[in-house]
Amino acid sequence: QWHVNVERDFGHNLVGEIGYLGSQGHNLPFYGDPNTTPSFYDENGVKRLVPGAGLRYPSWGRIRTRINVARSSYHGMTLSLNKRFSDGWQLQASYTLGDSKDNWSGGQIGGSDFDNGAGSASDWFDPEYEYGPSSFDVRHNFVVNGIYMLPFGRESTGVKAFFVKGWQVGGVMQFSSGLPFTALLGYDQVGDRQS
């Protein structure tokens, strides 16, 4: 993992920050079934099943297998603007542009930790074929929060101050893009004996 941030004070209690963060994972768990129909890449680079081929091990059913060959990569840019508390209010806004890719996003074989992922790799013999957006990849994330100290009762004293002084209103809003979409079929569309 690595990160770098640069912060700038603009005066008037206003601070801006820009940053980059990244990570890589290697030798991560990869789940699949080696007992599938063999496939190949045609002259156009498209993965296809071997015509007329059956299961690699026809006497066996599913062979649930885990090996540690998966990899992951994340790169993100962060921007933030922070108006420190002064004159009775505070505001912070943050934006993250992220890109998470892997060839397995977790989950035990036969299931997934995320609703948009498959429970098993398409081709156990070709882990790089699975490489793409992570099941949890959120590309855009914007968060803004603020606090405003209500103006009434600031000068109050005694019992009145106990009830009316120091009230604040605050809030948080978050806007995020959605998760990647994985089209799943409940039947064997391509003839590889998997749904």
Short mmCIF file of C-alpha atoms in Angstrom, two decimals:
data_model
loop_
_atom_site.label_atom_id
_atom_site.label_comp_id
_atom_site.label_asym_id
_atom_site.label_seq_id
_atom_site.Cartn_x
_atom_site.Cartn_y
_atom_site.Cartn_z
CA GLN A 1 0.00 0.00 0.00
CA TRP A 2 1.14 3.55 -0.62
CA HIS A 3 -0.21 7.07 -0.47
CA VAL A 4 0.86 10.67 -0.81
CA ASN A 5 -1.05 13.81 0.20
CA VAL A 6 -0.43 17.50 -0.34
CA GLU A 7 -2.23 19.98 1.88
CA ARG A 8 -2.58 23.74 1.37
CA ASP A 9 -3.84 26.37 3.81
CA PHE A 10 -5.74 29.04 1.86
CA GLY A 11 -6.28 31.26 4.88
CA HIS A 12 -9.67 32.19 6.35
CA ASN A 13 -9.74 28.74 8.07
CA LEU A 14 -9.88 27.00 4.68
CA VAL A 15 -7.63 24.01 3.92
CA GLY A 16 -7.49 22.01 0.69
CA GLU A 17 -5.93 18.60 0.13
CA ILE A 18 -5.19 16.41 -2.87
CA GLY A 19 -3.90 12.88 -2.58
CA TYR A 20 -3.16 9.63 -4.35
CA LEU A 21 -3.45 6.19 -2.81
CA GLY A 22 -2.84 2.76 -4.18
CA SER A 23 -2.43 -0.88 -3.25
CA GLN A 24 -1.64 -4.20 -4.83
CA GLY A 25 -2.39 -7.71 -3.63
CA HIS A 26 -0.68 -10.87 -4.81
CA ASN A 27 -1.20 -14.59 -4.14
CA LEU A 28 -4.82 -14.01 -3.11
CA PRO A 29 -7.39 -16.85 -2.97
CA PHE A 30 -8.93 -17.84 -6.31
CA TYR A 31 -11.91 -20.20 -6.37
CA GLY A 32 -13.08 -22.31 -9.24
CA ASP A 33 -13.84 -25.70 -10.71
CA PRO A 34 -11.10 -27.35 -12.79
CA ASN A 35 -13.66 -29.86 -14.09
CA THR A 36 -15.07 -27.66 -16.84
CA THR A 37 -15.23 -27.80 -20.60
CA PRO A 38 -11.85 -26.80 -22.13
CA SER A 39 -11.65 -23.41 -23.84
CA PHE A 40 -9.24 -21.56 -26.14
CA TYR A 41 -8.69 -18.09 -27.61
CA ASP A 42 -9.53 -17.80 -31.30
CA GLU A 43 -7.57 -15.71 -33.83
CA ASN A 44 -9.53 -12.58 -32.75
CA GLY A 45 -8.62 -13.04 -29.08
CA VAL A 46 -12.13 -14.20 -28.14
CA LYS A 47 -12.36 -17.02 -25.59
CA ARG A 48 -14.38 -19.98 -26.91
CA LEU A 49 -15.19 -23.49 -25.81
CA VAL A 50 -13.48 -26.34 -27.63
CA PRO A 51 -16.20 -27.54 -30.06
CA GLY A 52 -17.72 -30.87 -29.02
CA ALA A 53 -15.56 -31.16 -25.90
CA GLY A 54 -16.94 -32.58 -22.67
CA LEU A 55 -15.80 -32.15 -19.11
CA ARG A 56 -12.07 -32.52 -18.51
CA TYR A 57 -12.76 -35.31 -15.99
CA PRO A 58 -16.08 -36.87 -17.11
CA SER A 59 -16.22 -39.36 -14.22
CA TRP A 60 -16.28 -36.56 -11.68
CA GLY A 61 -18.75 -33.84 -10.78
CA ARG A 62 -17.72 -30.44 -9.52
CA ILE A 63 -14.26 -30.16 -8.02
CA ARG A 64 -14.39 -27.17 -5.68
CA THR A 65 -10.86 -25.81 -5.60
CA ARG A 66 -9.00 -22.87 -4.11
CA ILE A 67 -5.54 -21.79 -5.18
CA ASN A 68 -3.63 -18.62 -4.25
CA VAL A 69 -3.03 -17.01 -7.64
CA ALA A 70 -5.42 -14.06 -7.67
CA ARG A 71 -4.21 -10.46 -7.71
CA SER A 72 -5.73 -7.06 -7.02
CA SER A 73 -4.95 -3.45 -7.78
CA TYR A 74 -6.39 -0.15 -6.51
CA HIS A 75 -5.61 3.41 -7.56
CA GLY A 76 -7.46 6.39 -6.15
CA MET A 77 -7.35 10.17 -6.15
CA THR A 78 -8.74 12.12 -3.22
CA LEU A 79 -9.73 15.79 -3.05
CA SER A 80 -10.99 17.57 0.02
CA LEU A 81 -11.83 21.06 1.16
CA ASN A 82 -12.19 21.76 4.86
CA LYS A 83 -13.51 24.99 6.36
CA ARG A 84 -12.51 24.77 10.03
CA PHE A 85 -15.03 25.83 12.68
CA SER A 86 -15.20 29.63 12.82
CA ASP A 87 -17.95 32.25 12.75
CA GLY A 88 -20.36 29.59 13.99
CA TRP A 89 -20.01 27.05 11.18
CA GLN A 90 -17.83 24.33 9.70
CA LEU A 91 -17.94 22.51 6.35
CA GLN A 92 -16.00 19.64 4.79
CA ALA A 93 -16.32 18.20 1.29
CA SER A 94 -14.41 15.16 0.01
CA TYR A 95 -14.30 13.43 -3.36
CA THR A 96 -12.65 10.11 -4.24
CA LEU A 97 -12.09 8.80 -7.75
CA GLY A 98 -11.21 5.13 -7.35
CA ASP A 99 -10.42 2.19 -9.59
CA SER A 100 -10.34 -1.30 -8.05
CA LYS A 101 -9.56 -4.33 -10.21
CA ASP A 102 -8.95 -7.98 -9.40
CA ASN A 103 -9.51 -11.46 -10.70
CA TRP A 104 -11.41 -12.62 -7.61
CA SER A 105 -13.43 -10.39 -5.28
CA GLY A 106 -13.77 -12.80 -2.41
CA GLY A 107 -16.38 -15.27 -1.30
CA GLN A 108 -16.18 -18.99 -0.80
CA ILE A 109 -16.62 -21.23 -3.82
CA GLY A 110 -20.23 -21.55 -4.80
CA GLY A 111 -21.05 -18.12 -3.35
CA SER A 112 -19.94 -14.54 -3.42
CA ASP A 113 -19.53 -11.84 -0.80
CA PHE A 114 -21.29 -9.46 -3.20
CA ASP A 115 -24.59 -9.76 -5.08
CA ASN A 116 -22.95 -8.79 -8.37
CA GLY A 117 -20.26 -11.49 -8.41
CA ALA A 118 -20.17 -15.09 -9.55
CA GLY A 119 -19.56 -17.86 -7.03
CA SER A 120 -16.99 -19.57 -9.21
CA ALA A 121 -14.45 -18.53 -11.82
CA SER A 122 -15.41 -18.98 -15.48
CA ASP A 123 -12.15 -20.74 -16.30
CA TRP A 124 -10.08 -22.10 -13.41
CA PHE A 125 -7.13 -22.65 -15.76
CA ASP A 126 -7.06 -19.00 -16.88
CA PRO A 127 -7.19 -16.68 -13.82
CA GLU A 128 -6.22 -13.64 -15.91
CA TYR A 129 -9.44 -14.08 -17.92
CA GLU A 130 -11.31 -13.07 -14.75
CA TYR A 131 -9.35 -9.79 -14.30
CA GLY A 132 -11.59 -6.71 -14.34
CA PRO A 133 -13.49 -4.32 -12.07
CA SER A 134 -13.78 -5.63 -8.50
CA SER A 135 -17.26 -6.55 -7.32
CA PHE A 136 -16.96 -3.72 -4.76
CA ASP A 137 -15.52 -1.09 -7.14
CA VAL A 138 -17.18 2.29 -6.49
CA ARG A 139 -15.71 4.70 -9.04
CA HIS A 140 -17.02 8.02 -7.65
CA ASN A 141 -17.71 8.94 -4.04
CA PHE A 142 -18.58 12.46 -2.82
CA VAL A 143 -19.24 13.28 0.84
CA VAL A 144 -20.11 16.65 2.33
CA ASN A 145 -20.79 17.42 5.98
CA GLY A 146 -21.31 20.55 7.98
CA ILE A 147 -22.22 22.04 11.32
CA TYR A 148 -23.94 25.35 11.97
CA MET A 149 -24.26 26.77 15.47
CA LEU A 150 -27.71 28.32 15.78
CA PRO A 151 -27.49 32.06 16.46
CA PHE A 152 -30.11 32.35 19.18
CA GLY A 153 -29.12 32.26 22.83
CA ARG A 154 -25.41 32.81 22.30
CA GLU A 155 -25.33 35.62 24.84
CA SER A 156 -27.71 33.95 27.31
CA THR A 157 -26.68 33.20 30.88
CA GLY A 158 -28.05 31.26 33.80
CA VAL A 159 -31.02 28.90 33.43
CA LYS A 160 -31.99 30.34 30.05
CA ALA A 161 -28.51 29.51 28.70
CA PHE A 162 -28.96 25.91 29.84
CA PHE A 163 -31.96 25.52 27.52
CA VAL A 164 -31.15 27.71 24.51
CA LYS A 165 -27.39 28.22 24.25
CA GLY A 166 -25.11 26.06 22.11
CA TRP A 167 -27.62 24.34 19.81
CA GLN A 168 -26.14 23.12 16.53
CA VAL A 169 -27.53 21.74 13.30
CA GLY A 170 -25.40 19.32 11.33
CA GLY A 171 -25.71 16.93 8.47
CA VAL A 172 -23.90 14.52 6.19
CA MET A 173 -24.68 13.75 2.54
CA GLN A 174 -23.02 11.07 0.44
CA PHE A 175 -23.31 10.52 -3.30
CA SER A 176 -21.72 7.43 -4.86
CA SER A 177 -21.75 5.73 -8.22
CA GLY A 178 -23.02 2.17 -8.29
CA LEU A 179 -21.25 -1.16 -8.23
CA PRO A 180 -20.23 -2.97 -11.42
CA PHE A 181 -22.94 -5.13 -12.96
CA THR A 182 -22.32 -8.80 -13.69
CA ALA A 183 -24.84 -10.53 -15.93
CA LEU A 184 -25.63 -13.98 -14.55
CA LEU A 185 -27.73 -16.73 -16.10
CA GLY A 186 -29.29 -19.58 -14.12
CA TYR A 187 -28.79 -22.11 -16.90
CA ASP A 188 -25.99 -23.40 -19.11
CA GLN A 189 -26.12 -20.88 -21.98
CA VAL A 190 -22.69 -21.61 -23.52
CA GLY A 191 -22.52 -25.38 -23.00
CA ASP A 192 -19.73 -25.48 -20.43
CA ARG A 193 -21.90 -27.38 -17.89
CA GLN A 194 -22.02 -24.38 -15.52
CA SER A 195 -24.76 -21.85 -14.92
#
